[in-house]
Amino acid sequence: MADVKTGEPLLSVKDLTVSFKTKKGMAAAVRGVSFDLAAGESMAIVGESGSGKSVSSLALLGLLPRSAEITGSAVFRGEELIGMSDKKLQSLRGRKIAMIFQDPMTAFNPLFTIGDQIAEAMEVHGLASGKEALSKSADLLEMVGVPEPGRRIHQYPHEFSGGMRQRAMIAMAIANKPDLLIADEPTTALDVTIQAQVMEVLADIRGETGAAMILITHDLGLVAGSAERVQVMYGGRVFERGTIRSIFYDPRNPYTQGLLSSMPRVDNESDRLVPIVGTPPSLLAMPAGCAFGPRCQYRGEVCGERPAELAEVGIDHASRCHKGAEIPRWSEVSA
Ligand SMILES: Nc1ncnc2c1ncn2[C@@H]1O[C@H](COP(=O)(O)OP(=O)(O)O)[C@@H](O)[C@H]1O
Ligand SMILES: [Mg+2]
């Protein structure tokens, strides 16, 4: 899908790699990630902890430490982000691209009121100032469902509950009407009921602002109502990508099937939750073949020899697996 006016995607990432220089050698955290995101579209990146989800988005925003070596390309609204000057990146961040993190306590300064900080986010980019910015910050809090926003703009972060603080961070993220929201584990620190509410706020906000979203999560259960497409990452690579429908009803990759089997589902008896055995590979000791090979019940000889290619398996649907057609379909696995 492309922008109606320009025919270009909002964000086009091609062959992004990130390696960290460490004392024990180079750690390849992201190994050739590519995707396009259209204006207004929502894509989820899922995978276990350590699969490279956060590092890939931080790379786009120039927020990685200097020990990171980044290659590849990421074109946002026609401009290359990789190698962009700090000054330009700074002006994009929070204005055109905004991030929502897991822990709002790190996003907010404990010494300033919530209202002042949301106002400041607007003032930095020159989009509003003074009383106007403060009154806009109350409007934003109202948009994300914070009750009594006129009173709560004068409160400090610690006076907000976890869920309310996360709403406030969403308010701050949309203050400058960004084209792209990157939400990295936005509800991981919250109770399940609050999680659902915050996801609903995100969906409403996207509906109102038309912002595109990259939702990063280890929890596949969060994804269904929140994204149109899914990218499943493992060991720094995309193992499967597709529409919500294809990923949830016709997953072709053993890793995606494993993630689904380990997830509580309405149509899954709780005694059939099957965790994926083993742990993700160490970045410094990646298997020579398929990174998931050592944990995969379908592995064969070739899987130990070289990584598989990401190959089309249907419309808008691709999977990285040597055993492609031999993998049982999900309808058989989950029956
Ligand atoms: N500054 C860093 N130096 C070295 N390794 C890092 C650094 N930041 C992240 N990593 C490693 O990169 C890998 C991917 O991390 P990350 O993208 O945060 O995973 P996740 O999918 O959980 O978001 C992990 O193995 C992590 O330890
Ligand atoms: Mg992460």
GROMACS .gro file of C-alpha atoms and ligand atoms in nm:
model
  363
    1MET     CA    1   0.000   0.000   0.000
    2ALA     CA    2   0.131   0.343  -0.085
    3ASP     CA    3   0.057   0.705  -0.016
    4VAL     CA    4  -0.229   0.821  -0.239
    5LYS     CA    5  -0.057   1.149  -0.321
    6THR     CA    6   0.300   1.039  -0.381
    7GLY     CA    7   0.271   0.666  -0.452
    8GLU     CA    8   0.553   0.615  -0.201
    9PRO     CA    9   0.529   0.425   0.128
   10LEU     CA   10   0.558   0.637   0.443
   11LEU     CA   11   0.854   0.428   0.555
   12SER     CA   12   1.060   0.193   0.345
   13VAL     CA   13   1.320  -0.016   0.525
   14LYS     CA   14   1.566  -0.214   0.314
   15ASP     CA   15   1.817  -0.467   0.437
   16LEU     CA   16   1.869  -0.302   0.774
   17THR     CA   17   2.149  -0.455   0.980
   18VAL     CA   18   2.274  -0.356   1.324
   19SER     CA   19   2.585  -0.498   1.489
   20PHE     CA   20   2.730  -0.401   1.824
   21LYS     CA   21   3.100  -0.391   1.887
   22THR     CA   22   3.152  -0.584   2.208
   23LYS     CA   23   3.460  -0.709   2.394
   24LYS     CA   24   3.376  -1.060   2.278
   25GLY     CA   25   3.334  -0.964   1.913
   26MET     CA   26   3.063  -0.828   1.688
   27ALA     CA   27   2.711  -0.904   1.801
   28ALA     CA   28   2.473  -0.902   1.503
   29ALA     CA   29   2.140  -0.799   1.654
   30VAL     CA   30   1.953  -0.719   1.331
   31ARG     CA   31   2.042  -0.914   1.017
   32GLY     CA   32   1.876  -0.777   0.707
   33VAL     CA   33   1.527  -0.653   0.788
   34SER     CA   34   1.311  -0.506   0.510
   35PHE     CA   35   0.955  -0.379   0.510
   36ASP     CA   36   0.732  -0.102   0.377
   37LEU     CA   37   0.476   0.083   0.583
   38ALA     CA   38   0.204   0.287   0.417
   39ALA     CA   39   0.067   0.612   0.561
   40GLY     CA   40  -0.190   0.529   0.828
   41GLU     CA   41  -0.106   0.160   0.831
   42SER     CA   42  -0.035  -0.045   1.143
   43MET     CA   43   0.224  -0.319   1.152
   44ALA     CA   44   0.322  -0.533   1.446
   45ILE     CA   45   0.670  -0.670   1.507
   46VAL     CA   46   0.655  -0.975   1.733
   47GLY     CA   47   0.909  -1.220   1.867
   48GLU     CA   48   1.065  -1.336   2.192
   49SER     CA   49   1.286  -1.108   2.394
   50GLY     CA   50   1.621  -1.046   2.225
   51SER     CA   51   1.502  -1.101   1.869
   52GLY     CA   52   1.601  -0.749   1.758
   53LYS     CA   53   1.264  -0.573   1.767
   54SER     CA   54   1.366  -0.272   1.973
   55VAL     CA   55   1.711  -0.238   1.819
   56SER     CA   56   1.564  -0.217   1.469
   57SER     CA   57   1.332   0.069   1.562
   58LEU     CA   58   1.594   0.252   1.770
   59ALA     CA   59   1.825   0.231   1.467
   60LEU     CA   60   1.567   0.416   1.259
   61LEU     CA   61   1.553   0.697   1.511
   62GLY     CA   62   1.927   0.729   1.564
   63LEU     CA   63   1.889   0.630   1.929
   64LEU     CA   64   2.149   0.353   1.946
   65PRO     CA   65   2.483   0.395   2.125
   66ARG     CA   66   2.796   0.464   1.921
   67SER     CA   67   2.899   0.099   1.948
   68ALA     CA   68   2.625   0.018   1.698
   69GLU     CA   69   2.716  -0.026   1.333
   70ILE     CA   70   2.417   0.024   1.110
   71THR     CA   71   2.389  -0.059   0.740
   72GLY     CA   72   2.100  -0.063   0.497
   73SER     CA   73   1.841   0.199   0.423
   74ALA     CA   74   1.531   0.345   0.583
   75VAL     CA   75   1.350   0.610   0.381
   76PHE     CA   76   1.087   0.806   0.573
   77ARG     CA   77   0.876   1.051   0.370
   78GLY     CA   78   1.142   1.052   0.102
   79GLU     CA   79   1.435   1.113   0.339
   80GLU     CA   80   1.706   0.864   0.431
   81LEU     CA   81   1.720   0.814   0.807
   82ILE     CA   82   2.035   0.601   0.823
   83GLY     CA   83   2.328   0.839   0.853
   84MET     CA   84   2.105   1.145   0.893
   85SER     CA   85   2.258   1.421   1.109
   86ASP     CA   86   2.170   1.424   1.479
   87LYS     CA   87   2.017   1.766   1.438
   88LYS     CA   88   1.778   1.651   1.166
   89LEU     CA   89   1.690   1.334   1.350
   90GLN     CA   90   1.616   1.537   1.662
   91SER     CA   91   1.373   1.752   1.474
   92LEU     CA   92   1.198   1.444   1.330
   93ARG     CA   93   1.174   1.267   1.665
   94GLY     CA   94   0.865   1.366   1.856
   95ARG     CA   95   0.738   1.569   1.562
   96LYS     CA   96   0.704   1.331   1.266
   97ILE     CA   97   0.791   1.008   1.445
   98ALA     CA   98   0.700   0.957   1.811
   99MET     CA   99   0.784   0.671   2.041
  100ILE     CA  100   0.585   0.515   2.321
  101PHE     CA  101   0.791   0.300   2.556
  102GLN     CA  102   0.712   0.031   2.809
  103ASP     CA  103   0.793   0.239   3.113
  104PRO     CA  104   0.649   0.590   3.120
  105MET     CA  105   0.848   0.665   3.436
  106THR     CA  106   1.157   0.693   3.218
  107ALA     CA  107   0.978   0.911   2.960
  108PHE     CA  108   0.857   1.162   3.217
  109ASN     CA  109   1.079   1.371   3.440
  110PRO     CA  110   0.960   1.321   3.801
  111LEU     CA  111   1.029   1.687   3.883
  112PHE     CA  112   0.784   1.846   3.639
  113THR     CA  113   0.409   1.825   3.607
  114ILE     CA  114   0.253   1.610   3.336
  115GLY     CA  115   0.095   1.917   3.174
  116ASP     CA  116   0.424   2.107   3.160
  117GLN     CA  117   0.597   1.810   3.000
  118ILE     CA  118   0.334   1.760   2.731
  119ALA     CA  119   0.341   2.136   2.668
  120GLU     CA  120   0.720   2.124   2.648
  121ALA     CA  121   0.699   1.851   2.383
  122MET     CA  122   0.502   2.097   2.168
  123GLU     CA  123   0.721   2.396   2.251
  124VAL     CA  124   1.041   2.216   2.150
  125HIS     CA  125   0.910   2.188   1.797
  126GLY     CA  126   0.764   2.537   1.799
  127LEU     CA  127   0.408   2.418   1.747
  128ALA     CA  128   0.253   2.589   2.051
  129SER     CA  129   0.375   2.774   2.358
  130GLY     CA  130   0.281   2.906   2.699
  131LYS     CA  131  -0.084   2.897   2.806
  132GLU     CA  132  -0.193   2.764   2.469
  133ALA     CA  133   0.038   2.464   2.493
  134LEU     CA  134  -0.080   2.391   2.847
  135SER     CA  135  -0.443   2.407   2.749
  136LYS     CA  136  -0.371   2.184   2.448
  137SER     CA  137  -0.208   1.934   2.681
  138ALA     CA  138  -0.534   1.913   2.876
  139ASP     CA  139  -0.720   1.849   2.550
  140LEU     CA  140  -0.472   1.573   2.467
  141LEU     CA  141  -0.520   1.411   2.808
  142GLU     CA  142  -0.892   1.421   2.748
  143MET     CA  143  -0.843   1.251   2.409
  144VAL     CA  144  -0.663   0.959   2.570
  145GLY     CA  145  -0.927   0.923   2.841
  146VAL     CA  146  -0.759   1.078   3.144
  147PRO     CA  147  -1.045   1.203   3.367
  148GLU     CA  148  -1.042   1.563   3.494
  149PRO     CA  149  -0.762   1.667   3.258
  150GLY     CA  150  -0.778   2.032   3.369
  151ARG     CA  151  -0.681   1.928   3.719
  152ARG     CA  152  -0.445   1.648   3.625
  153ILE     CA  153  -0.217   1.859   3.404
  154HIS     CA  154  -0.095   2.010   3.734
  155GLN     CA  155  -0.004   1.673   3.883
  156TYR     CA  156   0.335   1.501   3.884
  157PRO     CA  157   0.408   1.165   3.717
  158HIS     CA  158   0.402   0.975   4.050
  159GLU     CA  159   0.047   1.095   4.111
  160PHE     CA  160  -0.069   0.903   3.802
  161SER     CA  161  -0.140   0.527   3.812
  162GLY     CA  162   0.055   0.308   3.569
  163GLY     CA  163  -0.231   0.298   3.321
  164MET     CA  164  -0.295   0.674   3.342
  165ARG     CA  165   0.076   0.744   3.301
  166GLN     CA  166   0.081   0.531   2.987
  167ARG     CA  167  -0.218   0.728   2.855
  168ALA     CA  168  -0.029   1.049   2.932
  169MET     CA  169   0.271   0.921   2.737
  170ILE     CA  170   0.042   0.850   2.442
  171ALA     CA  171  -0.093   1.205   2.476
  172MET     CA  172   0.262   1.340   2.468
  173ALA     CA  173   0.348   1.120   2.168
  174ILE     CA  174   0.059   1.256   1.960
  175ALA     CA  175   0.102   1.617   2.072
  176ASN     CA  176   0.270   1.714   1.746
  177LYS     CA  177   0.049   1.498   1.522
  178PRO     CA  178   0.324   1.261   1.409
  179ASP     CA  179   0.286   1.053   1.093
  180LEU     CA  180   0.433   0.750   1.265
  181LEU     CA  181   0.399   0.612   1.618
  182ILE     CA  182   0.641   0.348   1.733
  183ALA     CA  183   0.496   0.172   2.037
  184ASP     CA  184   0.756  -0.056   2.196
  185GLU     CA  185   0.592  -0.298   2.443
  186PRO     CA  186   0.347  -0.020   2.535
  187THR     CA  187   0.147  -0.232   2.781
  188THR     CA  188   0.399  -0.486   2.906
  189ALA     CA  189   0.428  -0.323   3.249
  190LEU     CA  190   0.050  -0.305   3.300
  191ASP     CA  191  -0.222  -0.537   3.439
  192VAL     CA  192  -0.415  -0.731   3.179
  193THR     CA  193  -0.736  -0.526   3.206
  194ILE     CA  194  -0.544  -0.198   3.186
  195GLN     CA  195  -0.349  -0.338   2.888
  196ALA     CA  196  -0.671  -0.381   2.693
  197GLN     CA  197  -0.776  -0.024   2.774
  198VAL     CA  198  -0.445   0.122   2.664
  199MET     CA  199  -0.456  -0.076   2.338
  200GLU     CA  200  -0.803   0.063   2.281
  201VAL     CA  201  -0.676   0.417   2.336
  202LEU     CA  202  -0.402   0.354   2.080
  203ALA     CA  203  -0.655   0.227   1.827
  204ASP     CA  204  -0.886   0.526   1.887
  205ILE     CA  205  -0.597   0.769   1.856
  206ARG     CA  206  -0.491   0.617   1.527
  207GLY     CA  207  -0.847   0.645   1.406
  208GLU     CA  208  -0.856   1.013   1.498
  209THR     CA  209  -0.509   1.119   1.386
  210GLY     CA  210  -0.450   0.882   1.094
  211ALA     CA  211  -0.099   0.807   1.224
  212ALA     CA  212   0.074   0.492   1.107
  213MET     CA  213   0.199   0.261   1.383
  214ILE     CA  214   0.468   0.007   1.442
  215LEU     CA  215   0.363  -0.199   1.743
  216ILE     CA  216   0.650  -0.391   1.898
  217THR     CA  217   0.555  -0.671   2.136
  218HIS     CA  218   0.656  -1.017   2.256
  219ASP     CA  219   0.285  -1.089   2.307
  220LEU     CA  220   0.109  -1.214   1.996
  221GLY     CA  221  -0.218  -1.189   2.187
  222LEU     CA  222  -0.197  -0.810   2.178
  223VAL     CA  223  -0.164  -0.793   1.805
  224ALA     CA  224  -0.490  -0.919   1.657
  225GLY     CA  225  -0.704  -0.610   1.712
  226SER     CA  226  -0.423  -0.359   1.677
  227ALA     CA  227  -0.241  -0.420   1.349
  228GLU     CA  228  -0.312  -0.505   0.989
  229ARG     CA  229   0.016  -0.680   0.922
  230VAL     CA  230   0.260  -0.875   1.133
  231GLN     CA  231   0.631  -0.934   1.109
  232VAL     CA  232   0.766  -1.219   1.322
  233MET     CA  233   1.132  -1.180   1.419
  234TYR     CA  234   1.379  -1.436   1.546
  235GLY     CA  235   1.753  -1.397   1.594
  236GLY     CA  236   1.756  -1.059   1.417
  237ARG     CA  237   1.577  -1.185   1.107
  238VAL     CA  238   1.220  -1.176   0.985
  239PHE     CA  239   1.096  -1.535   0.999
  240GLU     CA  240   0.746  -1.473   0.875
  241ARG     CA  241   0.543  -1.178   0.760
  242GLY     CA  242   0.183  -1.153   0.654
  243THR     CA  243  -0.159  -1.013   0.722
  244ILE     CA  244  -0.317  -1.073   1.062
  245ARG     CA  245  -0.531  -1.338   0.896
  246SER     CA  246  -0.243  -1.532   0.749
  247ILE     CA  247  -0.033  -1.516   1.065
  248PHE     CA  248  -0.312  -1.625   1.299
  249TYR     CA  249  -0.496  -1.874   1.075
  250ASP     CA  250  -0.231  -1.999   0.836
  251PRO     CA  251   0.112  -1.954   0.997
  252ARG     CA  252   0.368  -2.140   0.786
  253ASN     CA  253   0.679  -2.098   0.992
  254PRO     CA  254   0.752  -2.345   1.276
  255TYR     CA  255   0.854  -2.051   1.496
  256THR     CA  256   0.527  -1.865   1.440
  257GLN     CA  257   0.336  -2.188   1.502
  258GLY     CA  258   0.536  -2.228   1.822
  259LEU     CA  259   0.447  -1.875   1.935
  260LEU     CA  260   0.079  -1.943   1.869
  261SER     CA  261   0.086  -2.279   2.049
  262SER     CA  262   0.233  -2.115   2.357
  263MET     CA  263  -0.031  -1.841   2.365
  264PRO     CA  264  -0.356  -1.873   2.563
  265ARG     CA  265  -0.644  -1.863   2.316
  266VAL     CA  266  -1.018  -1.878   2.338
  267ASP     CA  267  -1.019  -2.178   2.104
  268ASN     CA  268  -0.729  -2.347   2.279
  269GLU     CA  269  -0.779  -2.564   2.589
  270SER     CA  270  -0.546  -2.439   2.860
  271ASP     CA  271  -0.387  -2.786   2.900
  272ARG     CA  272  -0.263  -2.757   2.544
  273LEU     CA  273  -0.043  -2.452   2.589
  274VAL     CA  274   0.291  -2.570   2.459
  275PRO     CA  275   0.589  -2.347   2.529
  276ILE     CA  276   0.871  -2.347   2.272
  277VAL     CA  277   1.151  -2.552   2.424
  278GLY     CA  278   1.499  -2.405   2.454
  279THR     CA  279   1.611  -2.045   2.443
  280PRO     CA  280   1.692  -1.798   2.165
  281PRO     CA  281   2.049  -1.815   2.035
  282SER     CA  282   2.330  -1.599   2.167
  283LEU     CA  283   2.424  -1.319   1.929
  284LEU     CA  284   2.789  -1.412   1.963
  285ALA     CA  285   2.727  -1.780   1.886
  286MET     CA  286   2.462  -1.784   1.615
  287PRO     CA  287   2.407  -2.127   1.462
  288ALA     CA  288   2.557  -2.153   1.113
  289GLY     CA  289   2.226  -2.264   0.966
  290CYS     CA  290   1.874  -2.159   1.059
  291ALA     CA  291   1.880  -1.964   1.386
  292PHE     CA  292   1.567  -2.147   1.503
  293GLY     CA  293   1.701  -2.488   1.392
  294PRO     CA  294   1.822  -2.605   1.734
  295ARG     CA  295   1.471  -2.556   1.877
  296CYS     CA  296   1.273  -2.675   1.577
  297GLN     CA  297   1.090  -3.009   1.574
  298TYR     CA  298   1.100  -3.023   1.193
  299ARG     CA  299   1.472  -2.955   1.147
  300GLY     CA  300   1.658  -3.155   0.888
  301GLU     CA  301   2.015  -3.168   0.770
  302VAL     CA  302   1.995  -2.858   0.550
  303CYS     CA  303   1.870  -2.653   0.845
  304GLY     CA  304   2.209  -2.687   1.012
  305GLU     CA  305   2.398  -2.587   0.699
  306ARG     CA  306   2.279  -2.242   0.597
  307PRO     CA  307   2.006  -1.992   0.687
  308ALA     CA  308   1.686  -2.020   0.488
  309GLU     CA  309   1.563  -1.741   0.260
  310LEU     CA  310   1.245  -1.549   0.324
  311ALA     CA  311   1.018  -1.687   0.050
  312GLU     CA  312   0.667  -1.597  -0.063
  313VAL     CA  313   0.412  -1.857   0.046
  314GLY     CA  314   0.099  -1.667  -0.053
  315ILE     CA  315  -0.036  -1.320  -0.124
  316ASP     CA  316   0.128  -1.074   0.117
  317HIS     CA  317   0.270  -1.372   0.304
  318ALA     CA  318   0.629  -1.494   0.333
  319SER     CA  319   0.813  -1.742   0.551
  320ARG     CA  320   1.178  -1.825   0.613
  321CYS     CA  321   1.201  -2.205   0.638
  322HIS     CA  322   1.393  -2.475   0.453
  323LYS     CA  323   1.115  -2.721   0.518
  324GLY     CA  324   0.850  -2.495   0.367
  325ALA     CA  325   0.592  -2.729   0.221
  326GLU     CA  326   0.668  -3.014   0.463
  327ILE     CA  327   0.553  -2.817   0.768
  328PRO     CA  328   0.201  -2.921   0.873
  329ARG     CA  329  -0.060  -2.651   0.820
  330TRP     CA  330  -0.187  -2.478   1.133
  331SER     CA  331  -0.536  -2.625   1.088
  332GLU     CA  332  -0.377  -2.970   1.139
  333VAL     CA  333  -0.144  -2.867   1.422
  334SER     CA  334  -0.409  -2.689   1.627
  335ALA     CA  335  -0.697  -2.932   1.554
  336LIG     N1  336   2.398  -0.158   2.325
  336LIG     C1  337   2.401  -0.289   2.299
  336LIG     N2  338   2.522  -0.356   2.298
  336LIG     C2  339   2.526  -0.489   2.271
  336LIG     N3  340   2.419  -0.565   2.246
  336LIG     C3  341   2.297  -0.505   2.248
  336LIG     C4  342   2.283  -0.365   2.274
  336LIG     N4  343   2.150  -0.333   2.270
  336LIG     C5  344   2.087  -0.450   2.241
  336LIG     N5  345   2.174  -0.551   2.229
  336LIG     C6  346   2.141  -0.691   2.196
  336LIG     O1  347   2.069  -0.694   2.075
  336LIG     C7  348   1.975  -0.799   2.077
  336LIG     C8  349   1.840  -0.748   2.034
  336LIG     O2  350   1.790  -0.665   2.137
  336LIG     P1  351   1.647  -0.599   2.131
  336LIG     O3  352   1.623  -0.541   1.997
  336LIG     O4  353   1.638  -0.509   2.247
  336LIG     O5  354   1.551  -0.724   2.151
  336LIG     P2  355   1.392  -0.724   2.164
  336LIG     O6  356   1.344  -0.806   2.050
  336LIG     O7  357   1.366  -0.792   2.295
  336LIG     O8  358   1.343  -0.584   2.160
  336LIG     C9  359   1.977  -0.857   2.218
  336LIG     O9  360   2.051  -0.976   2.218
  336LIG    C10  361   2.047  -0.750   2.297
  336LIG    O10  362   2.119  -0.807   2.405
  337MG      MG  363   1.251  -0.479   2.312
   0.00000   0.00000   0.00000
